[in-house]
């Protein structure tokens, strides 16, 4: 059993992928070729925003977005301590300070009630992460941000395709960013990412930053990076996007089956809690267990992979180390969380096998 079975997906769309790659090889526009623009148009329509900007990774999406928002030294960005490092890393790379707040005990996303007390005169941005496939509580976050006149950037690397109050992730604040890392819900065969916005001016600036701050060839209006999405990745993503809505349905079927079976075990295992105004894409199926190491050992014995997303909250990682911060929920969840195999093609038989081990 694989943690994520990309082979099953590839078998399904191999012909389309080969056709799309062959087209790129034939026209030869490997950088910013027509497939990049075609993908951007399709994804913008899907998310329901005016602009999609294809970029080199989810990390670079965050970097470019924050460069466009002019985040820099002296600025503070309020974010969650319970995420993949890229979220806080990009803040610090720009010379700004990540201000970590605690998470909601049910969704593991940023707790909006913790935002106000973290705001100072230097707060320039609020950066929630929509973790494990479920959007952060964006209405509550946006309301506080509006009161203090601070922009909100959603890190939707794990939530592409999810909805919040019937609106898609990455269309819930001024800018949304996502990742096309192979294991993501919409993943390429290499690195990639995208930025979404309705703001004309920010879109123009971010398109320039993506190509060395260039407004036209060799005319540089600002500092930028080499942050483009490869044409070949766009071609692959176009083939994958065709089956993406169906894959989300399949992920939900798997997620629901896991929850049903785990609840039947009547154990102390805590399953993912999905808010009634949200749909999830189950980027991970993560449970809380009391004795994680023992459970991981049982899975290892049966050669079933598990992953811990994430064992150490960001405020306790060396680049941001601050053990004086009091974030008990993030620290508690980090000790108990473990992710089970999750992908659209996980069979009922495999789900049963996983649940039998959980029952031991
Ligand atoms: C929450 C979150 N933010 C950002 C990233 C960075 O994305 P990428 O790996 O495409 O740079 C990831 C990827 O794992 C992520 O999970």
CSV table of N, CA and C in Angstrom, one decimal, residues 94-169:
chain,number,residue,atom,x,y,z
A,94,UNK,N,12.3,37.2,3.8
A,94,UNK,CA,12.1,38.6,3.4
A,94,UNK,C,12.5,39.6,4.5
A,95,UNK,N,13.0,39.1,5.6
A,95,UNK,CA,13.5,39.9,6.6
A,95,UNK,C,12.4,40.3,7.6
A,96,UNK,N,11.2,39.8,7.4
A,96,UNK,CA,10.1,40.1,8.3
A,96,UNK,C,10.0,39.1,9.4
A,97,UNK,N,9.2,39.4,10.4
A,97,UNK,CA,9.1,38.5,11.6
A,97,UNK,C,7.8,37.7,11.6
A,98,UNK,N,7.9,36.3,11.6
A,98,UNK,CA,6.6,35.6,11.7
A,98,UNK,C,6.2,35.6,13.2
A,99,UNK,N,4.9,36.0,13.4
A,99,UNK,CA,4.4,36.1,14.7
A,99,UNK,C,3.4,34.9,14.8
A,100,UNK,N,3.8,33.9,15.6
A,100,UNK,CA,3.1,32.6,15.6
A,100,UNK,C,1.9,32.7,16.6
A,101,UNK,N,0.7,32.3,16.2
A,101,UNK,CA,-0.4,32.2,17.1
A,101,UNK,C,-0.9,30.7,17.1
A,102,UNK,N,-1.7,30.4,18.1
A,102,UNK,CA,-2.1,29.0,18.3
A,102,UNK,C,-3.2,28.6,17.3
A,103,UNK,N,-3.5,27.3,17.3
A,103,UNK,CA,-4.5,26.8,16.4
A,103,UNK,C,-5.8,26.4,17.1
A,104,UNK,N,-6.8,26.2,16.3
A,104,UNK,CA,-8.1,25.7,16.7
A,104,UNK,C,-8.0,24.2,17.0
A,105,UNK,N,-8.5,23.8,18.1
A,105,UNK,CA,-8.3,22.4,18.6
A,105,UNK,C,-9.0,21.4,17.7
A,106,UNK,N,-10.0,21.8,16.9
A,106,UNK,CA,-10.7,20.9,16.1
A,106,UNK,C,-10.2,20.8,14.6
A,107,UNK,N,-9.9,21.9,14.0
A,107,UNK,CA,-9.5,21.9,12.6
A,107,UNK,C,-8.0,22.0,12.5
A,108,UNK,N,-7.3,22.4,13.5
A,108,UNK,CA,-5.8,22.6,13.5
A,108,UNK,C,-5.4,23.8,12.7
A,109,UNK,N,-6.3,24.6,12.2
A,109,UNK,CA,-6.0,25.8,11.5
A,109,UNK,C,-5.9,27.0,12.5
A,110,UNK,N,-5.3,28.1,12.0
A,110,UNK,CA,-5.2,29.3,12.9
A,110,UNK,C,-6.5,29.6,13.6
A,111,UNK,N,-6.3,29.9,14.9
A,111,UNK,CA,-7.5,30.2,15.7
A,111,UNK,C,-7.7,31.8,15.6
A,112,UNK,N,-8.8,32.2,15.0
A,112,UNK,CA,-9.0,33.6,14.7
A,112,UNK,C,-9.1,34.4,16.0
A,113,UNK,N,-9.5,33.7,17.1
A,113,UNK,CA,-9.6,34.5,18.4
A,113,UNK,C,-8.2,34.9,19.0
A,114,UNK,N,-7.2,34.3,18.4
A,114,UNK,CA,-5.8,34.6,18.9
A,114,UNK,C,-5.2,35.7,18.1
A,115,UNK,N,-5.9,36.2,17.1
A,115,UNK,CA,-5.2,37.2,16.2
A,115,UNK,C,-5.1,38.6,16.9
A,116,UNK,N,-6.2,39.1,17.4
A,116,UNK,CA,-6.2,40.5,17.9
A,116,UNK,C,-5.1,40.8,18.9
A,117,UNK,N,-4.9,39.9,19.8
A,117,UNK,CA,-3.8,40.2,20.8
A,117,UNK,C,-2.4,40.1,20.2
A,118,UNK,N,-2.3,39.6,19.0
A,118,UNK,CA,-1.0,39.5,18.4
A,118,UNK,C,-0.7,40.7,17.5
A,119,UNK,N,-1.7,41.5,17.3
A,119,UNK,CA,-1.5,42.7,16.4
A,119,UNK,C,-0.8,43.8,17.1
A,120,UNK,N,0.2,44.3,16.3
A,120,UNK,CA,1.0,45.5,16.8
A,120,UNK,C,1.0,46.5,15.7
A,121,UNK,N,1.7,47.7,15.9
A,121,UNK,CA,1.8,48.7,14.9
A,121,UNK,C,2.6,48.2,13.7
A,122,UNK,N,3.3,47.1,13.9
A,122,UNK,CA,4.2,46.6,12.8
A,122,UNK,C,3.5,45.5,12.0
A,123,UNK,N,2.3,45.1,12.4
A,123,UNK,CA,1.6,44.0,11.7
A,123,UNK,C,1.3,44.4,10.3
A,124,UNK,N,1.8,43.7,9.3
A,124,UNK,CA,1.5,44.0,7.9
A,124,UNK,C,0.7,43.0,7.1
A,125,UNK,N,0.6,41.8,7.7
A,125,UNK,CA,-0.1,40.8,7.0
A,125,UNK,C,-0.6,39.7,8.0
A,126,UNK,N,-1.7,39.1,7.6
A,126,UNK,CA,-2.2,37.8,8.3
A,126,UNK,C,-2.1,36.7,7.3
A,127,UNK,N,-1.4,35.6,7.7
A,127,UNK,CA,-1.2,34.5,6.7
A,127,UNK,C,-1.7,33.2,7.3
A,128,UNK,N,-3.0,32.9,7.1
A,128,UNK,CA,-3.5,31.7,7.6
A,128,UNK,C,-3.2,30.6,6.6
A,129,UNK,N,-3.1,29.3,7.1
A,129,UNK,CA,-2.9,28.2,6.3
A,129,UNK,C,-4.1,27.3,6.3
A,130,UNK,N,-4.5,26.8,5.2
A,130,UNK,CA,-5.7,25.9,5.1
A,130,UNK,C,-5.2,24.5,5.1
A,131,UNK,N,-5.0,24.0,6.3
A,131,UNK,CA,-4.3,22.7,6.5
A,131,UNK,C,-5.1,21.5,6.2
A,132,UNK,N,-4.4,20.4,5.7
A,132,UNK,CA,-5.0,19.1,5.5
A,132,UNK,C,-6.1,19.1,4.6
A,133,UNK,N,-6.4,20.2,3.8
A,133,UNK,CA,-7.5,20.2,2.9
A,133,UNK,C,-8.7,21.0,3.2
A,134,UNK,N,-8.7,21.5,4.5
A,134,UNK,CA,-9.8,22.3,4.9
A,134,UNK,C,-9.4,23.8,5.1
A,135,UNK,N,-10.3,24.7,4.6
A,135,UNK,CA,-9.9,26.1,4.7
A,135,UNK,C,-9.9,26.6,6.2
A,136,UNK,N,-9.0,27.5,6.4
A,136,UNK,CA,-9.1,28.2,7.8
A,136,UNK,C,-10.4,29.0,7.9
A,137,UNK,N,-10.7,29.5,9.0
A,137,UNK,CA,-12.0,30.2,9.2
A,137,UNK,C,-11.8,31.6,8.7
A,138,UNK,N,-11.9,31.7,7.4
A,138,UNK,CA,-11.6,32.9,6.6
A,138,UNK,C,-12.5,34.1,6.9
A,139,UNK,N,-13.8,33.8,7.2
A,139,UNK,CA,-14.7,35.0,7.4
A,139,UNK,C,-14.3,35.6,8.7
A,140,UNK,N,-14.0,34.8,9.8
A,140,UNK,CA,-13.6,35.4,11.1
A,140,UNK,C,-12.2,36.1,10.9
A,141,UNK,N,-11.3,35.5,10.2
A,141,UNK,CA,-10.0,36.1,10.0
A,141,UNK,C,-10.1,37.4,9.2
A,142,UNK,N,-10.9,37.4,8.1
A,142,UNK,CA,-11.1,38.6,7.3
A,142,UNK,C,-11.8,39.7,8.1
A,143,UNK,N,-12.7,39.4,9.0
A,143,UNK,CA,-13.4,40.4,9.7
A,143,UNK,C,-12.4,41.2,10.6
A,144,UNK,N,-11.5,40.4,11.3
A,144,UNK,CA,-10.5,41.1,12.1
A,144,UNK,C,-9.5,41.9,11.3
A,145,UNK,N,-9.1,41.3,10.2
A,145,UNK,CA,-8.2,42.0,9.3
A,145,UNK,C,-8.8,43.3,8.8
A,146,UNK,N,-10.0,43.2,8.4
A,146,UNK,CA,-10.7,44.4,7.9
A,146,UNK,C,-10.7,45.5,9.0
A,147,UNK,N,-11.0,45.1,10.2
A,147,UNK,CA,-11.1,46.1,11.3
A,147,UNK,C,-9.8,46.8,11.5
A,148,UNK,N,-8.7,46.1,11.4
A,148,UNK,CA,-7.3,46.7,11.5
A,148,UNK,C,-6.7,47.1,10.2
A,149,UNK,N,-7.4,46.9,9.1
A,149,UNK,CA,-7.0,47.3,7.8
A,149,UNK,C,-5.6,46.6,7.4
A,150,UNK,N,-5.6,45.3,7.6
A,150,UNK,CA,-4.4,44.5,7.3
A,150,UNK,C,-4.8,43.4,6.2
A,151,UNK,N,-4.0,43.3,5.2
A,151,UNK,CA,-4.4,42.2,4.2
A,151,UNK,C,-4.2,40.8,4.7
A,152,UNK,N,-5.0,39.9,4.0
A,152,UNK,CA,-4.9,38.5,4.4
A,152,UNK,C,-4.4,37.7,3.1
A,153,UNK,N,-3.5,36.8,3.4
A,153,UNK,CA,-3.0,35.9,2.3
A,153,UNK,C,-3.2,34.5,2.7
A,154,UNK,N,-4.0,33.8,1.9
A,154,UNK,CA,-4.3,32.4,2.3
A,154,UNK,C,-3.2,31.4,1.7
A,155,UNK,N,-2.6,30.7,2.6
A,155,UNK,CA,-1.7,29.6,2.1
A,155,UNK,C,-2.6,28.4,1.8
A,156,UNK,N,-3.0,28.2,0.6
A,156,UNK,CA,-3.8,27.1,0.2
A,156,UNK,C,-3.1,26.0,-0.5
A,157,UNK,N,-1.8,25.8,-0.1
A,157,UNK,CA,-1.0,24.7,-0.6
A,157,UNK,C,-1.7,23.3,-0.5
A,158,UNK,N,-2.4,23.2,0.6
A,158,UNK,CA,-3.0,21.8,0.9
A,158,UNK,C,-4.5,21.8,0.6
A,159,UNK,N,-5.1,22.9,0.2
A,159,UNK,CA,-6.6,23.0,0.1
A,159,UNK,C,-7.1,23.4,-1.3
A,160,UNK,N,-6.3,23.2,-2.3
A,160,UNK,CA,-6.8,23.5,-3.6
A,160,UNK,C,-8.0,22.7,-4.0
A,161,UNK,N,-9.1,23.3,-4.3
A,161,UNK,CA,-10.3,22.6,-4.6
A,161,UNK,C,-11.3,22.6,-3.5
A,162,UNK,N,-10.9,22.9,-2.3
A,162,UNK,CA,-11.8,22.9,-1.1
A,162,UNK,C,-12.7,24.2,-1.2
A,163,UNK,N,-13.8,24.2,-0.4
A,163,UNK,CA,-14.7,25.3,-0.4
A,163,UNK,C,-14.9,25.8,1.0
A,164,UNK,N,-15.2,27.1,1.1
A,164,UNK,CA,-15.6,27.7,2.4
A,164,UNK,C,-16.8,28.6,2.1
A,165,UNK,N,-17.9,28.3,2.7
A,165,UNK,CA,-19.2,29.0,2.4
A,165,UNK,C,-19.4,29.1,0.8
A,166,UNK,N,-19.2,27.9,0.2
A,166,UNK,CA,-19.4,27.7,-1.2
A,166,UNK,C,-18.4,28.4,-2.1
A,167,UNK,N,-17.4,29.1,-1.5
A,167,UNK,CA,-16.4,29.7,-2.4
A,167,UNK,C,-15.1,28.9,-2.3
A,168,UNK,N,-14.4,28.9,-3.4
A,168,UNK,CA,-13.2,28.1,-3.4
A,168,UNK,C,-12.0,28.6,-2.6
A,169,UNK,N,-11.2,27.7,-2.1
A,169,UNK,CA,-9.9,28.1,-1.5
A,169,UNK,C,-9.1,28.9,-2.5
